[in-house]
CSV table of C-alpha atoms and ligand atoms in Angstrom, one decimal:
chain,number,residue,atom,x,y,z
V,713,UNK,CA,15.4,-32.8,-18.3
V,714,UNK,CA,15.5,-33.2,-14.5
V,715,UNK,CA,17.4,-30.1,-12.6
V,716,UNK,CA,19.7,-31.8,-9.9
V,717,UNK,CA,18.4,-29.3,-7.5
V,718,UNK,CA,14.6,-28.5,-8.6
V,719,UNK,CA,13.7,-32.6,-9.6
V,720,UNK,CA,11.8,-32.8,-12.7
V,721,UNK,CA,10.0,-29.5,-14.6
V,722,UNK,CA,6.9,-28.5,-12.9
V,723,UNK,CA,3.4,-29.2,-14.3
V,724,UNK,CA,1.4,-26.4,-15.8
V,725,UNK,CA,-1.2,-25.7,-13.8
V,726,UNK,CA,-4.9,-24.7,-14.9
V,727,UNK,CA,-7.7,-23.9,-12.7
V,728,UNK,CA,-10.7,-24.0,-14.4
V,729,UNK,CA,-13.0,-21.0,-14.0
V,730,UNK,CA,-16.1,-22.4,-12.4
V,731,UNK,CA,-17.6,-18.6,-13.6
V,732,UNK,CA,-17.3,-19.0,-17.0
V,733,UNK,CA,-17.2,-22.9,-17.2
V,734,UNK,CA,-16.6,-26.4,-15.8
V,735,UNK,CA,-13.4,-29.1,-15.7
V,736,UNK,CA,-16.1,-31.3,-18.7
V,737,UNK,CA,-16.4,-28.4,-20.9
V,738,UNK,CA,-12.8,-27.7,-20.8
V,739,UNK,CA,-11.9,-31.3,-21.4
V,740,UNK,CA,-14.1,-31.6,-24.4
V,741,UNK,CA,-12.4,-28.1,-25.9
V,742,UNK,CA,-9.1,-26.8,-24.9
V,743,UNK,CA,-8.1,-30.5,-23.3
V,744,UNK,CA,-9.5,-32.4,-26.3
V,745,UNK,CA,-6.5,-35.0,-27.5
V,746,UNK,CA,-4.7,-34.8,-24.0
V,747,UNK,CA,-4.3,-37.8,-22.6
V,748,UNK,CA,-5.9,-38.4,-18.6
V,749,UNK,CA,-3.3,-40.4,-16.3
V,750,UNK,CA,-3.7,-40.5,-12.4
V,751,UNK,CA,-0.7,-39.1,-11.1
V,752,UNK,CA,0.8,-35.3,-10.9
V,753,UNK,CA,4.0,-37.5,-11.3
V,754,UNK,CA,3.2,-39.0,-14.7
V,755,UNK,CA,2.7,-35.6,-16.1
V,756,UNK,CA,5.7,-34.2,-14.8
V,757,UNK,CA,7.6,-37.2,-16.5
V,758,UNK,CA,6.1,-36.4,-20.0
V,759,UNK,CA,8.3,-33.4,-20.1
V,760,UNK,CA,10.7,-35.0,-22.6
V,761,UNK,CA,8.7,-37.3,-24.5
V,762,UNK,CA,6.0,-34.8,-26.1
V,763,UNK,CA,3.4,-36.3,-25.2
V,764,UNK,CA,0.5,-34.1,-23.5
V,765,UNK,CA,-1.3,-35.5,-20.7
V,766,UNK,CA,-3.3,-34.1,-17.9
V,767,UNK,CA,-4.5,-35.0,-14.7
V,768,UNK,CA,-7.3,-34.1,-12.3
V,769,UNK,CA,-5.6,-32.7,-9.3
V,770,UNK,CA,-6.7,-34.6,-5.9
V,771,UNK,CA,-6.4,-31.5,-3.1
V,772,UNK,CA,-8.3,-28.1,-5.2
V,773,UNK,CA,-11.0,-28.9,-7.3
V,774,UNK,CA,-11.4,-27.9,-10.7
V,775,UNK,CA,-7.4,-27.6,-10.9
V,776,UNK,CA,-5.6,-29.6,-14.0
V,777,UNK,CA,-2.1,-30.7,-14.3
V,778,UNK,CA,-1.0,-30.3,-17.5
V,779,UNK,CA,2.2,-31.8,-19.7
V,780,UNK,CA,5.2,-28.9,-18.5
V,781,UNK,CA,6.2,-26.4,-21.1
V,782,UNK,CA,2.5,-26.7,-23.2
V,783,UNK,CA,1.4,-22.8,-23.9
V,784,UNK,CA,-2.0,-22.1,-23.1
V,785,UNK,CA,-1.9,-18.1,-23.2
V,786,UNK,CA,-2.9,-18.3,-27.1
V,787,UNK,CA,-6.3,-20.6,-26.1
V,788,UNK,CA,-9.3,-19.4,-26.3
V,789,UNK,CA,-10.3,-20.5,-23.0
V,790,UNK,CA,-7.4,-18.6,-21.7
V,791,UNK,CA,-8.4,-15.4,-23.4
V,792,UNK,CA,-12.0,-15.6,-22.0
V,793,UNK,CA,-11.4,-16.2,-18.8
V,794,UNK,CA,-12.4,-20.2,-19.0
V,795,UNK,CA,-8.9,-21.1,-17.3
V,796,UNK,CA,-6.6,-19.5,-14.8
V,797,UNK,CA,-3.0,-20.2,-15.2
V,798,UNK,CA,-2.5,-19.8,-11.6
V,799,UNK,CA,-0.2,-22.6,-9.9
V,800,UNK,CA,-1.2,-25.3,-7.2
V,801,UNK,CA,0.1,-23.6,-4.0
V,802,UNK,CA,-1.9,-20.3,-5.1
V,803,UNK,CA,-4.9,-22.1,-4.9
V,804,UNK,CA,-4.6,-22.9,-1.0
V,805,UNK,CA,-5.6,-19.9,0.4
V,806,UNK,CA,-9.0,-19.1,-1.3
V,807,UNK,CA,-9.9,-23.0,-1.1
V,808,UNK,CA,-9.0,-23.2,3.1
V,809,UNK,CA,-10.5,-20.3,3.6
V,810,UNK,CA,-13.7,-21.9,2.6
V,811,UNK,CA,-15.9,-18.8,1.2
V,812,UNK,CA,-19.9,-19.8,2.3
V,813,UNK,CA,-23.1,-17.5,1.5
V,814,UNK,CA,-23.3,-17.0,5.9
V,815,UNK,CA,-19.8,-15.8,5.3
V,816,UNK,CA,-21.3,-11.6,4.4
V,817,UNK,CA,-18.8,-10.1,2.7
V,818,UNK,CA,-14.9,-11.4,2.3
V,819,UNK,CA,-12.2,-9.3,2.2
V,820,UNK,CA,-8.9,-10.1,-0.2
V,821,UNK,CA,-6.4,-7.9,1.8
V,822,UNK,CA,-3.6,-7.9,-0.8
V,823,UNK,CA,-5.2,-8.9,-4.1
V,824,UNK,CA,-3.3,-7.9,-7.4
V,825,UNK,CA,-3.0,-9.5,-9.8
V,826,UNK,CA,-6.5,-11.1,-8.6
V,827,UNK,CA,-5.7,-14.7,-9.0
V,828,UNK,CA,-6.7,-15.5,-5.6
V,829,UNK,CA,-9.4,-12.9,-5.3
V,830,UNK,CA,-10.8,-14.5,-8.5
V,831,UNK,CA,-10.4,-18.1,-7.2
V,832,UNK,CA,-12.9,-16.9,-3.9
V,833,UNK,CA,-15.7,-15.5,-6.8
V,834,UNK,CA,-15.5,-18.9,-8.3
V,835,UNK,CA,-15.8,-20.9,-5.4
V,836,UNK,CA,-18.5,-18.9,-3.7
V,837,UNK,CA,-20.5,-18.6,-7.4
V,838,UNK,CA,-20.4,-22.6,-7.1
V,839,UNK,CA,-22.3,-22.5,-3.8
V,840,UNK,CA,-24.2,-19.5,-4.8
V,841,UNK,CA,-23.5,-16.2,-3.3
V,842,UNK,CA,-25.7,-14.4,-0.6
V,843,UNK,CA,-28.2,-11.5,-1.5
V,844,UNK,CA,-25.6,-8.2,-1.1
V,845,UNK,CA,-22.5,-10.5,-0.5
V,846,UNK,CA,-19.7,-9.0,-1.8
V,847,UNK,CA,-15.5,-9.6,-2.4
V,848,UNK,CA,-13.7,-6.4,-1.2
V,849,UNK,CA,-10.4,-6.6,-3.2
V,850,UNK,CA,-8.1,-4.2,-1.4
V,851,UNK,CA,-4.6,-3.3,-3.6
V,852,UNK,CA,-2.6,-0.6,-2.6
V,853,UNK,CA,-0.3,-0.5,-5.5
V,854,UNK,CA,-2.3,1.5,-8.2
V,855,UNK,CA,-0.3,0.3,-11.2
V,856,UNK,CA,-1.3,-3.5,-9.9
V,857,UNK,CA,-4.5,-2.0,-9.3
V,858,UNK,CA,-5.1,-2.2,-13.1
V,859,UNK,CA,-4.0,-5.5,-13.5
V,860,UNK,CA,-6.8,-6.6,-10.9
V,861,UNK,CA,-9.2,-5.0,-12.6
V,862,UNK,CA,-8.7,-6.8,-15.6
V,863,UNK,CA,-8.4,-10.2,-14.6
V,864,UNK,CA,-11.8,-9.7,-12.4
V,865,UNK,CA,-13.3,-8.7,-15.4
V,866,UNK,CA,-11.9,-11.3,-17.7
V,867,UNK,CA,-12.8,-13.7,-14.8
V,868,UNK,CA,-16.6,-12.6,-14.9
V,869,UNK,CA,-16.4,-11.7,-11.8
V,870,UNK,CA,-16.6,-7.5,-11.8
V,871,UNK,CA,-20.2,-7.7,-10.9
V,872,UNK,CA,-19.2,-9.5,-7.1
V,873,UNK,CA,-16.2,-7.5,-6.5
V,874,UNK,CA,-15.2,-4.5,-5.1
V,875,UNK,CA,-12.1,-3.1,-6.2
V,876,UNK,CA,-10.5,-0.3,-4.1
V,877,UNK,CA,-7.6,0.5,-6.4
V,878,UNK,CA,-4.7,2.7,-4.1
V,879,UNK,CA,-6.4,1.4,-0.7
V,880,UNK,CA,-4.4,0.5,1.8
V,881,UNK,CA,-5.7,-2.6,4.5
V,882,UNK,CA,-3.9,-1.0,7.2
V,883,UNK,CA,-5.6,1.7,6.9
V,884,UNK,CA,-9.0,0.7,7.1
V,885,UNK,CA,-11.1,0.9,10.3
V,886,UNK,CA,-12.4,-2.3,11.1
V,887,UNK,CA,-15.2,-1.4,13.2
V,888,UNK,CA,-16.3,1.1,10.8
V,889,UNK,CA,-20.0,-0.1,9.5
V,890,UNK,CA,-19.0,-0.9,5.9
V,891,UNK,CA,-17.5,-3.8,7.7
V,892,UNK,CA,-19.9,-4.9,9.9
V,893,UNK,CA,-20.5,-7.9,8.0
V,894,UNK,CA,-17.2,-9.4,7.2
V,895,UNK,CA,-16.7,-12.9,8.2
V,896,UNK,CA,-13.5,-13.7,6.1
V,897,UNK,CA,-10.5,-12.6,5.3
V,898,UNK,CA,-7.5,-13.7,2.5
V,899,UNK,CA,-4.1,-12.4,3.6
V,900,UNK,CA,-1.7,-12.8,1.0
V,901,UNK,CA,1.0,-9.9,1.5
V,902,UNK,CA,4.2,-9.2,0.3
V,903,UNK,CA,6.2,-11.4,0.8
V,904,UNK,CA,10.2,-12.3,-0.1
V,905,UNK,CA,8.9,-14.3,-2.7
V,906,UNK,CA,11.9,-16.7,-1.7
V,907,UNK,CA,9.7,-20.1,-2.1
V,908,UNK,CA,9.1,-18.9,-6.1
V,909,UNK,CA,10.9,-21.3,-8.6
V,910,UNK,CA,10.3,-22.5,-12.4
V,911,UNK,CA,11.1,-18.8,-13.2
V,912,UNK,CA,14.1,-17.6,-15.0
V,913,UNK,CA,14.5,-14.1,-12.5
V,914,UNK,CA,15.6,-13.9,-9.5
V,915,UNK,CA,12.7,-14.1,-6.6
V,916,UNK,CA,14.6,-12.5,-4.2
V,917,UNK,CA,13.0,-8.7,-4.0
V,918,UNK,CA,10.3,-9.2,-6.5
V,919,UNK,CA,6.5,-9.5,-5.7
V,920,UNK,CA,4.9,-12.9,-5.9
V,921,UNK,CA,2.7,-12.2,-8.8
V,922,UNK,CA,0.9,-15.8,-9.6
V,923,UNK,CA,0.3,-15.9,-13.0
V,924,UNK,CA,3.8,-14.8,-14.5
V,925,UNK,CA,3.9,-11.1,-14.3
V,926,UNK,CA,7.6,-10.0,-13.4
V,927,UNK,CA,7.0,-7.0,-11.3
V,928,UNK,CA,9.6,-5.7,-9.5
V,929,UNK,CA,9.4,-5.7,-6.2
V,930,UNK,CA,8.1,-2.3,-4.3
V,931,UNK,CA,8.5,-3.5,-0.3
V,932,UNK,CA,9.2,-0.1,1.1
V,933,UNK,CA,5.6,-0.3,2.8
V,934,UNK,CA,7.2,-3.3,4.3
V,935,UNK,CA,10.7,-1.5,5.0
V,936,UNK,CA,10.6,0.9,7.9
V,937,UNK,CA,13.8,2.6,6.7
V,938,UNK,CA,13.5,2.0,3.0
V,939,UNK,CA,16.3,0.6,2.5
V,940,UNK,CA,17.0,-0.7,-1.5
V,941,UNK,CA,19.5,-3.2,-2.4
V,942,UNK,CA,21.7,-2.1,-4.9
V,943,UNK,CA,24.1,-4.1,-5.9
V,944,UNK,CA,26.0,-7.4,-5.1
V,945,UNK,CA,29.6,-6.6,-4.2
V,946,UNK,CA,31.7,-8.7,-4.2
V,947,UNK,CA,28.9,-11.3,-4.0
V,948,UNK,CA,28.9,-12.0,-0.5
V,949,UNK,CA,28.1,-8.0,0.6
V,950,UNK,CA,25.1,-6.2,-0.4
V,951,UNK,CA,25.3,-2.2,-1.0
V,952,UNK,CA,21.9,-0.9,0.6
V,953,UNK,CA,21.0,2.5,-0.1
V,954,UNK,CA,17.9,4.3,1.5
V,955,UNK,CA,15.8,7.2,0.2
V,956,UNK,CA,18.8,9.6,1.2
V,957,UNK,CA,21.1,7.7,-1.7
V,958,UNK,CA,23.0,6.7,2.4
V,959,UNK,CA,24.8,3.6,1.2
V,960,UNK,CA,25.3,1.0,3.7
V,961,UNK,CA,27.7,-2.1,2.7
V,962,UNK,CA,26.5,-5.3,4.7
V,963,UNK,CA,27.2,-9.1,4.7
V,964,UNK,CA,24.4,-10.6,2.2
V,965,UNK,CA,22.9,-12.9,4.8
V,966,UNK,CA,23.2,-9.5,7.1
V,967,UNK,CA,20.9,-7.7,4.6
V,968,UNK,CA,18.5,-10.7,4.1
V,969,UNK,CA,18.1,-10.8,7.9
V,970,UNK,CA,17.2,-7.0,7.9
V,971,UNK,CA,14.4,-7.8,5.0
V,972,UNK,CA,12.8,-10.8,6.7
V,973,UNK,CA,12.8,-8.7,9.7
V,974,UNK,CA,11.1,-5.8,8.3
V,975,UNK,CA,8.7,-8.3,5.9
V,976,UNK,CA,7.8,-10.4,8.5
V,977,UNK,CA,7.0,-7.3,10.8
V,978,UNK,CA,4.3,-5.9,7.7
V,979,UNK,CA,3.1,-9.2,8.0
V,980,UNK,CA,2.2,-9.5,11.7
V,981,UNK,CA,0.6,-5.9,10.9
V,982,UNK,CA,-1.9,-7.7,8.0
V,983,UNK,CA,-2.6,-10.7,10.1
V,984,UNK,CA,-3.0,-8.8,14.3
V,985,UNK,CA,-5.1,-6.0,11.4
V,986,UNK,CA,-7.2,-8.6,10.2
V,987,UNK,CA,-8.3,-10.9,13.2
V,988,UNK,CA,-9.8,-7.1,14.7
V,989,UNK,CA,-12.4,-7.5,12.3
V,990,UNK,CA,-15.7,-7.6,14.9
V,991,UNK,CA,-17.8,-10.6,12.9
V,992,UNK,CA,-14.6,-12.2,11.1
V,993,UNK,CA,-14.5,-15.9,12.2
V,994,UNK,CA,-11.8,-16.9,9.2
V,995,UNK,CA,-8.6,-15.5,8.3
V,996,UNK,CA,-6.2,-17.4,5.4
V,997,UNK,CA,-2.8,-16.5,5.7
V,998,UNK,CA,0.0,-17.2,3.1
V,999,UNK,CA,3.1,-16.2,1.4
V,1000,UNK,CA,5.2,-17.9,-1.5
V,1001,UNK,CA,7.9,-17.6,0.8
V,1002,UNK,CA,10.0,-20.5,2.1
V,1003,UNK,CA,11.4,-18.3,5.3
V,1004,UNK,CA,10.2,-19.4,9.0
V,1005,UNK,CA,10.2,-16.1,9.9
V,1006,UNK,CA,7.8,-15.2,6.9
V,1007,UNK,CA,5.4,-18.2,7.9
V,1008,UNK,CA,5.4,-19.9,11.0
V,1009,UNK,CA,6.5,-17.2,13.1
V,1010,UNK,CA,4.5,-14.8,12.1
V,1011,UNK,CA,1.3,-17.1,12.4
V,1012,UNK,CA,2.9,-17.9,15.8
V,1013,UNK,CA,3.3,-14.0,16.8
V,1014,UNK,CA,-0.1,-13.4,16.1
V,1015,UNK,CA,-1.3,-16.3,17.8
V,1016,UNK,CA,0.3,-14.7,20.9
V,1017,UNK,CA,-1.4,-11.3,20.9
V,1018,UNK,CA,-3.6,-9.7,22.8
V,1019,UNK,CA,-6.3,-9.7,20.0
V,1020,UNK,CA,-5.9,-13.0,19.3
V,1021,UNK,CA,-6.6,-14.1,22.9
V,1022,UNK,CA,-9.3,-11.8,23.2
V,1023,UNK,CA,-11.0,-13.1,20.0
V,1024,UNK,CA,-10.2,-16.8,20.7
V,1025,UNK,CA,-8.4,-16.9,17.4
V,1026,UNK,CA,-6.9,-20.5,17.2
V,1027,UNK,CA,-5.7,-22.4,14.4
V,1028,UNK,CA,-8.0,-24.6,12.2
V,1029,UNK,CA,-7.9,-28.1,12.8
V,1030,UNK,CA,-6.9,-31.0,10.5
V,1031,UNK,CA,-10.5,-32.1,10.6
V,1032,UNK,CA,-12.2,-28.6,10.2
V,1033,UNK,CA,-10.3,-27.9,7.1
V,1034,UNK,CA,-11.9,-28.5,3.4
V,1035,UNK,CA,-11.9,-31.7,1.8
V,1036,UNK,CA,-8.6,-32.7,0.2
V,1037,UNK,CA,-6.3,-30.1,2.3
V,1038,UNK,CA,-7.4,-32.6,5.1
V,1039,UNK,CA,-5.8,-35.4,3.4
V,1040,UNK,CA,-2.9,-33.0,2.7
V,1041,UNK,CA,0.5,-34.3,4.1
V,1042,UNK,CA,2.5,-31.2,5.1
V,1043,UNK,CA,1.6,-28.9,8.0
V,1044,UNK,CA,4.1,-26.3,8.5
V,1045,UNK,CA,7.7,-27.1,10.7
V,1046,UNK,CA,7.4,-27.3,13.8
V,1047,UNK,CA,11.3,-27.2,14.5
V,1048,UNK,CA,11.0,-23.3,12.9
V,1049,UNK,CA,9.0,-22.2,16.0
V,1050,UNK,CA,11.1,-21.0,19.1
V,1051,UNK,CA,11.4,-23.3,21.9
V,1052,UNK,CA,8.1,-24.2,23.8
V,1053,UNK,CA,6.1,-22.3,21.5
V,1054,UNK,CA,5.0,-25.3,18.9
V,1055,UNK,CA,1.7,-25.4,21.1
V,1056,UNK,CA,-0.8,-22.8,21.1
V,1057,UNK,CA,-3.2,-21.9,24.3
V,1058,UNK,CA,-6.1,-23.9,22.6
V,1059,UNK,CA,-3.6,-26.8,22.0
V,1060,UNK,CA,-3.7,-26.3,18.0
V,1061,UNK,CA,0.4,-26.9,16.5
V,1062,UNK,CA,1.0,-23.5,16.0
V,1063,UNK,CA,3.2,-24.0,13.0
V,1064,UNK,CA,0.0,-26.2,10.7
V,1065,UNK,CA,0.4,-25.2,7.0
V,1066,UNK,CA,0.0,-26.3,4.0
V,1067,UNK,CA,3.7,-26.5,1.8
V,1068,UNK,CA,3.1,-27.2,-1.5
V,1069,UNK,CA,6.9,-28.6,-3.7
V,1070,UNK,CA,4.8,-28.0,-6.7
V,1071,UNK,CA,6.2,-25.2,-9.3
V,1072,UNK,CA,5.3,-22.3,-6.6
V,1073,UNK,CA,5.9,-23.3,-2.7
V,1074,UNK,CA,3.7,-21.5,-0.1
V,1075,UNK,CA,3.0,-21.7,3.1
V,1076,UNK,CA,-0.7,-21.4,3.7
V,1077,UNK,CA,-1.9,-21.0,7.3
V,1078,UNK,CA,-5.7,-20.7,8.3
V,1079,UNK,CA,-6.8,-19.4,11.6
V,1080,UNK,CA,-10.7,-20.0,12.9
V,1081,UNK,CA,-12.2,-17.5,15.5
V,1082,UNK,CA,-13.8,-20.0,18.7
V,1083,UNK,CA,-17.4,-18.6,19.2
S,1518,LIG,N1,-3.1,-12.3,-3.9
S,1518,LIG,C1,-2.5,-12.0,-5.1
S,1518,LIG,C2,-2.8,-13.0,-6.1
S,1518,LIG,O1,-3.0,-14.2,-5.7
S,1518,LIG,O2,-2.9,-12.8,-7.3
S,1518,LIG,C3,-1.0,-11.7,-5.0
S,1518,LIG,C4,-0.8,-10.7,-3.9
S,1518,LIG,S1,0.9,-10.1,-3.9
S,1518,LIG,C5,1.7,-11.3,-3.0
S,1518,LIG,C6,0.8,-8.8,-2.7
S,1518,LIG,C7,0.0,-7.6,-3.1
S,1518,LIG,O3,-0.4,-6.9,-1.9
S,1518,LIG,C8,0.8,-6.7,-4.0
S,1518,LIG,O4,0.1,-6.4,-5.1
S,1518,LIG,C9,0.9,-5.4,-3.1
S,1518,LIG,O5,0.9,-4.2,-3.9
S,1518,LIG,C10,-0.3,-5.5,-2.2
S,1518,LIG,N2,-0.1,-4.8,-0.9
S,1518,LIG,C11,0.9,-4.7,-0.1
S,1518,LIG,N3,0.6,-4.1,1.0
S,1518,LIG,C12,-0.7,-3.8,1.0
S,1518,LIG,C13,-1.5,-3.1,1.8
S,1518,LIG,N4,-1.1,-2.6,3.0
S,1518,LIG,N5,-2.9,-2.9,1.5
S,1518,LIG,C14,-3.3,-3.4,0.3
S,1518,LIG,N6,-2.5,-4.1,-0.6
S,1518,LIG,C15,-1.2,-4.2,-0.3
C-alpha cells in the first residue's frame, strides 16, 4: 500500500560484500528466481503483487534493490557475511570517500554497528589494500563496541581493522605518529536520526544504527548539560530532566532547538577534529538526519574555520566525486545556508550533498584538502 505521506514502501536494500563475494554469485544463489527489471521504481511497485524482483542500483556498486518486505536475515548469505542489509543512503559515505591503496590508513570516526566501516574494507579489498594499510574503527560506546566487532568479523574484514572499542575521536591527538599516515577520514556521528523512516519507533532521540538495531539513543556526549527528555506533556511541551533529576518544562519545538544546537555543536567538534589530521586530504561527512543545522550548517561552519583555511579544505567538486554520485541529482539546499554564505572562499556551493528519499535519507557531504 502507498503511505500518503512516505509514497510507496521502500526497497530492501543489499550490498553485496565484495569480501566474501560478488553481485554474480549472489544472483546465481540467494537472488536465484528473482526477477531483474531496470528501475528502483518497478521494485518498489511490486510491494503488493508478490512478485520478487530486483534491480542493480545505478549510483553504489554492488548494491541490489530488492522486492519491499522479502526477509533476508534467515539466508545464508546473510549469515556469512555475503550481503549487507545496509540501506542506499548508508552507502554514500564510504563510496565518496573514495578509499585508494595511496590513501595509508582511514579512519571510521564513529563506526558501530560497522556498516560503513565494513563498506570501506570492501571497497579498498576490491582495489587491493596497501602493504600495512589499515581501517582504524573508533566507537566510543563500549556496548556498540561489540556489535562492531562482530559484524567486522562476519564481514571478513577483522584482519584490516582496528577496533578501539571505548575510544573516543575527540580525544585522540592528531599529530601523534600513529597517525602520521592517515589520509581519510568517515565521519558519521550522532546524529538526531530525524531523516530515519520505514521504522515502526520513533527516530527522534535514538541512534542511527543502519542495519535495524533499535538502540536507544545515548547523546549526552553531544549534550553539554545532559539534558534527557522525559516525557511529552501535554504533547506540545517536553519535560527535560538533567543528571540532577532538575526538570525543566519547555515548548517541544523549544526542546528540539536545544538538541540540534547541542548535536550540531558535537558535530562541528568531529568534523574542525578531523580536517587537523597533518596528511588527511579526504573527509566524508554525514548524518541520517534531515535538519539544516545537522548538515549544511555544520559543513558550512567548518568550512569557515581557521583550520579549514589553513588546510585549504574545500568541498569536492561535482566532477572529482566517484562515478555514479556525479550523476547524482541532489546536492544539499542551498536556501538552509545563512545569507551570503552559499559560496565558499574556493567558490565550491557550500551546502553540496548527496540526499537520498530512499528508505533512510542522509545527507552526505565530502570535503577535499587543496595540496
Ligand atoms: N557509522 C555507523 C554505521 O554506518 O554503521 C553508524 C554510526 S552511529 C550514527 C554513531 C556512532 O558514533 C555511535 O555508535 C556512537 O556511539 C559513536 N560515537 C559518538 N561519539 C563518538 C566519539 N566521540 N568517538 C567515537 N565514537 C563516537
Amino acid at each position: 500500500a502507498v503511505d500518503a505521506q512516505l509514497g510507496p514502501p521502500h526497497p530492501r536494500w543489499i550490498r553485496v560484500n565484495t569480501l566474501k563475494s560478488t553481485v554474480d554469485e549472489q544472483l546465481d544463489t540467494t537472488f536465484k528466481g528473482f526477477e531483474m527489471v531496470a528501475t528502483v521504481e518497478e521494485v518498489m511497485a511490486s510491494a503488493s503483487t508478490g512478485k520478487r524482483l530486483i534491480c542493480l542500483d545505478a549510483t553504489i556498486p554492488n548494491l541490489i534493490a530488492a522486492s519491499p518486505g522479502i526477509d533476508f536475515t534467515k539466508t545464508e548469505a546473510y549469515k556469512a557475511g555475503a550481503i549487507i542489509l545496509q540501506d542506499k543512503a548508508s552507502c554514500f559515505p564510504a563510496y565518496l570517500l573514495d578509499p585508494r591503496p595511496e590513501h595509508g590508513d582511514i579512519i571510521d570516526a564513529c563506526s558501530a554497528p560497522g556498516n560503513k566501516t565494513t563498506h570501506l574494507a570492501g571497497i579498498l579489498h576490491e582495489r587491493g589494500f596497501a602493504e600495512g594499510q589499515r581501517i582504524l574503527a573508533f566507537e566510543k560506546d563500549k556496548q556498540r563496541a561489540k556489535t562492531l566487532e562482530k559484524m567486522v568479523r562476519t564481514a571478513g574484514s577483522d584482519k584490516v581493522t582496528v577496533i578501539r572499542p571505548g575510544a573516543d575521536f575527540l580525544k585522540t591527538d592528531p599529530n601523534a605518529p600513529e597517525f602520521r599516515s592517515v589520509g581519510a577520514l568517515l565521519l558519521d556521528p550522532s546524529c538526531s536520526g530525524s531523516g530515519i523512516v520505514g521504522r515502526d519507533d520513533t527516530p527522534e532521540f535514538h541512534l542511527p544504527s543502519p542495519g535495524g538495531s533499535r538502540s536507544p539513543a545515548s547523546v549526552n556526549d553531544a549534550n553539554p548539560k545532559n539534558l534527557k527528555r522525559k516525557r511529552e506533556s501535554p504533547p506540545t511541551q517536553t519535560v527535560l530532566v538533567d543528571d540532577d533529576g532538575k526538570e525543566t518544562i519547555v515548548s517541544s519545538e523549544q526542546a528540539l532547538q536545544t538538541r540540534l544546537e547541542a548535536l550540531a555543536s558535537f558535530q562541528l567538534k568531529i568534523l574542525l577534529h578531523a580536517f587537523a589530521f597533518p596528511a588527511a586530504t579526504r573527509v566524508t561527512y554525514s548524518t541520517c538526519s534531515t535538519h539544516a543545522a545537522e548538515n549544511e550548517r555544520v559543513v558550512a561552519a567548518a568550512l569557515r574555520s581557521d583550520v579549514a583555511r589553513q588546510r585549504g579544505w574545500r568541498l569536492l567538486r561535482r566532477d572529482e566525486q566517484p562515478r555514479g554520485l556525479r550523476e547524482w541529482p541532489v546536492r544539499g539546499d542551498p536556501a538552509a545556508l545563512p545569507p551570503d554564505e552559499d559560496e565558499n572562499e574556493n567558490g565550491a556551493g557550500a551546502g553540496a550533498g548527496a540526499g537520498y528519499g530512499g528508505s533512510r535519507e542522509a545527507l552526505a557531504e565530502a570535503c577535499v584538502r587543496a595540496d
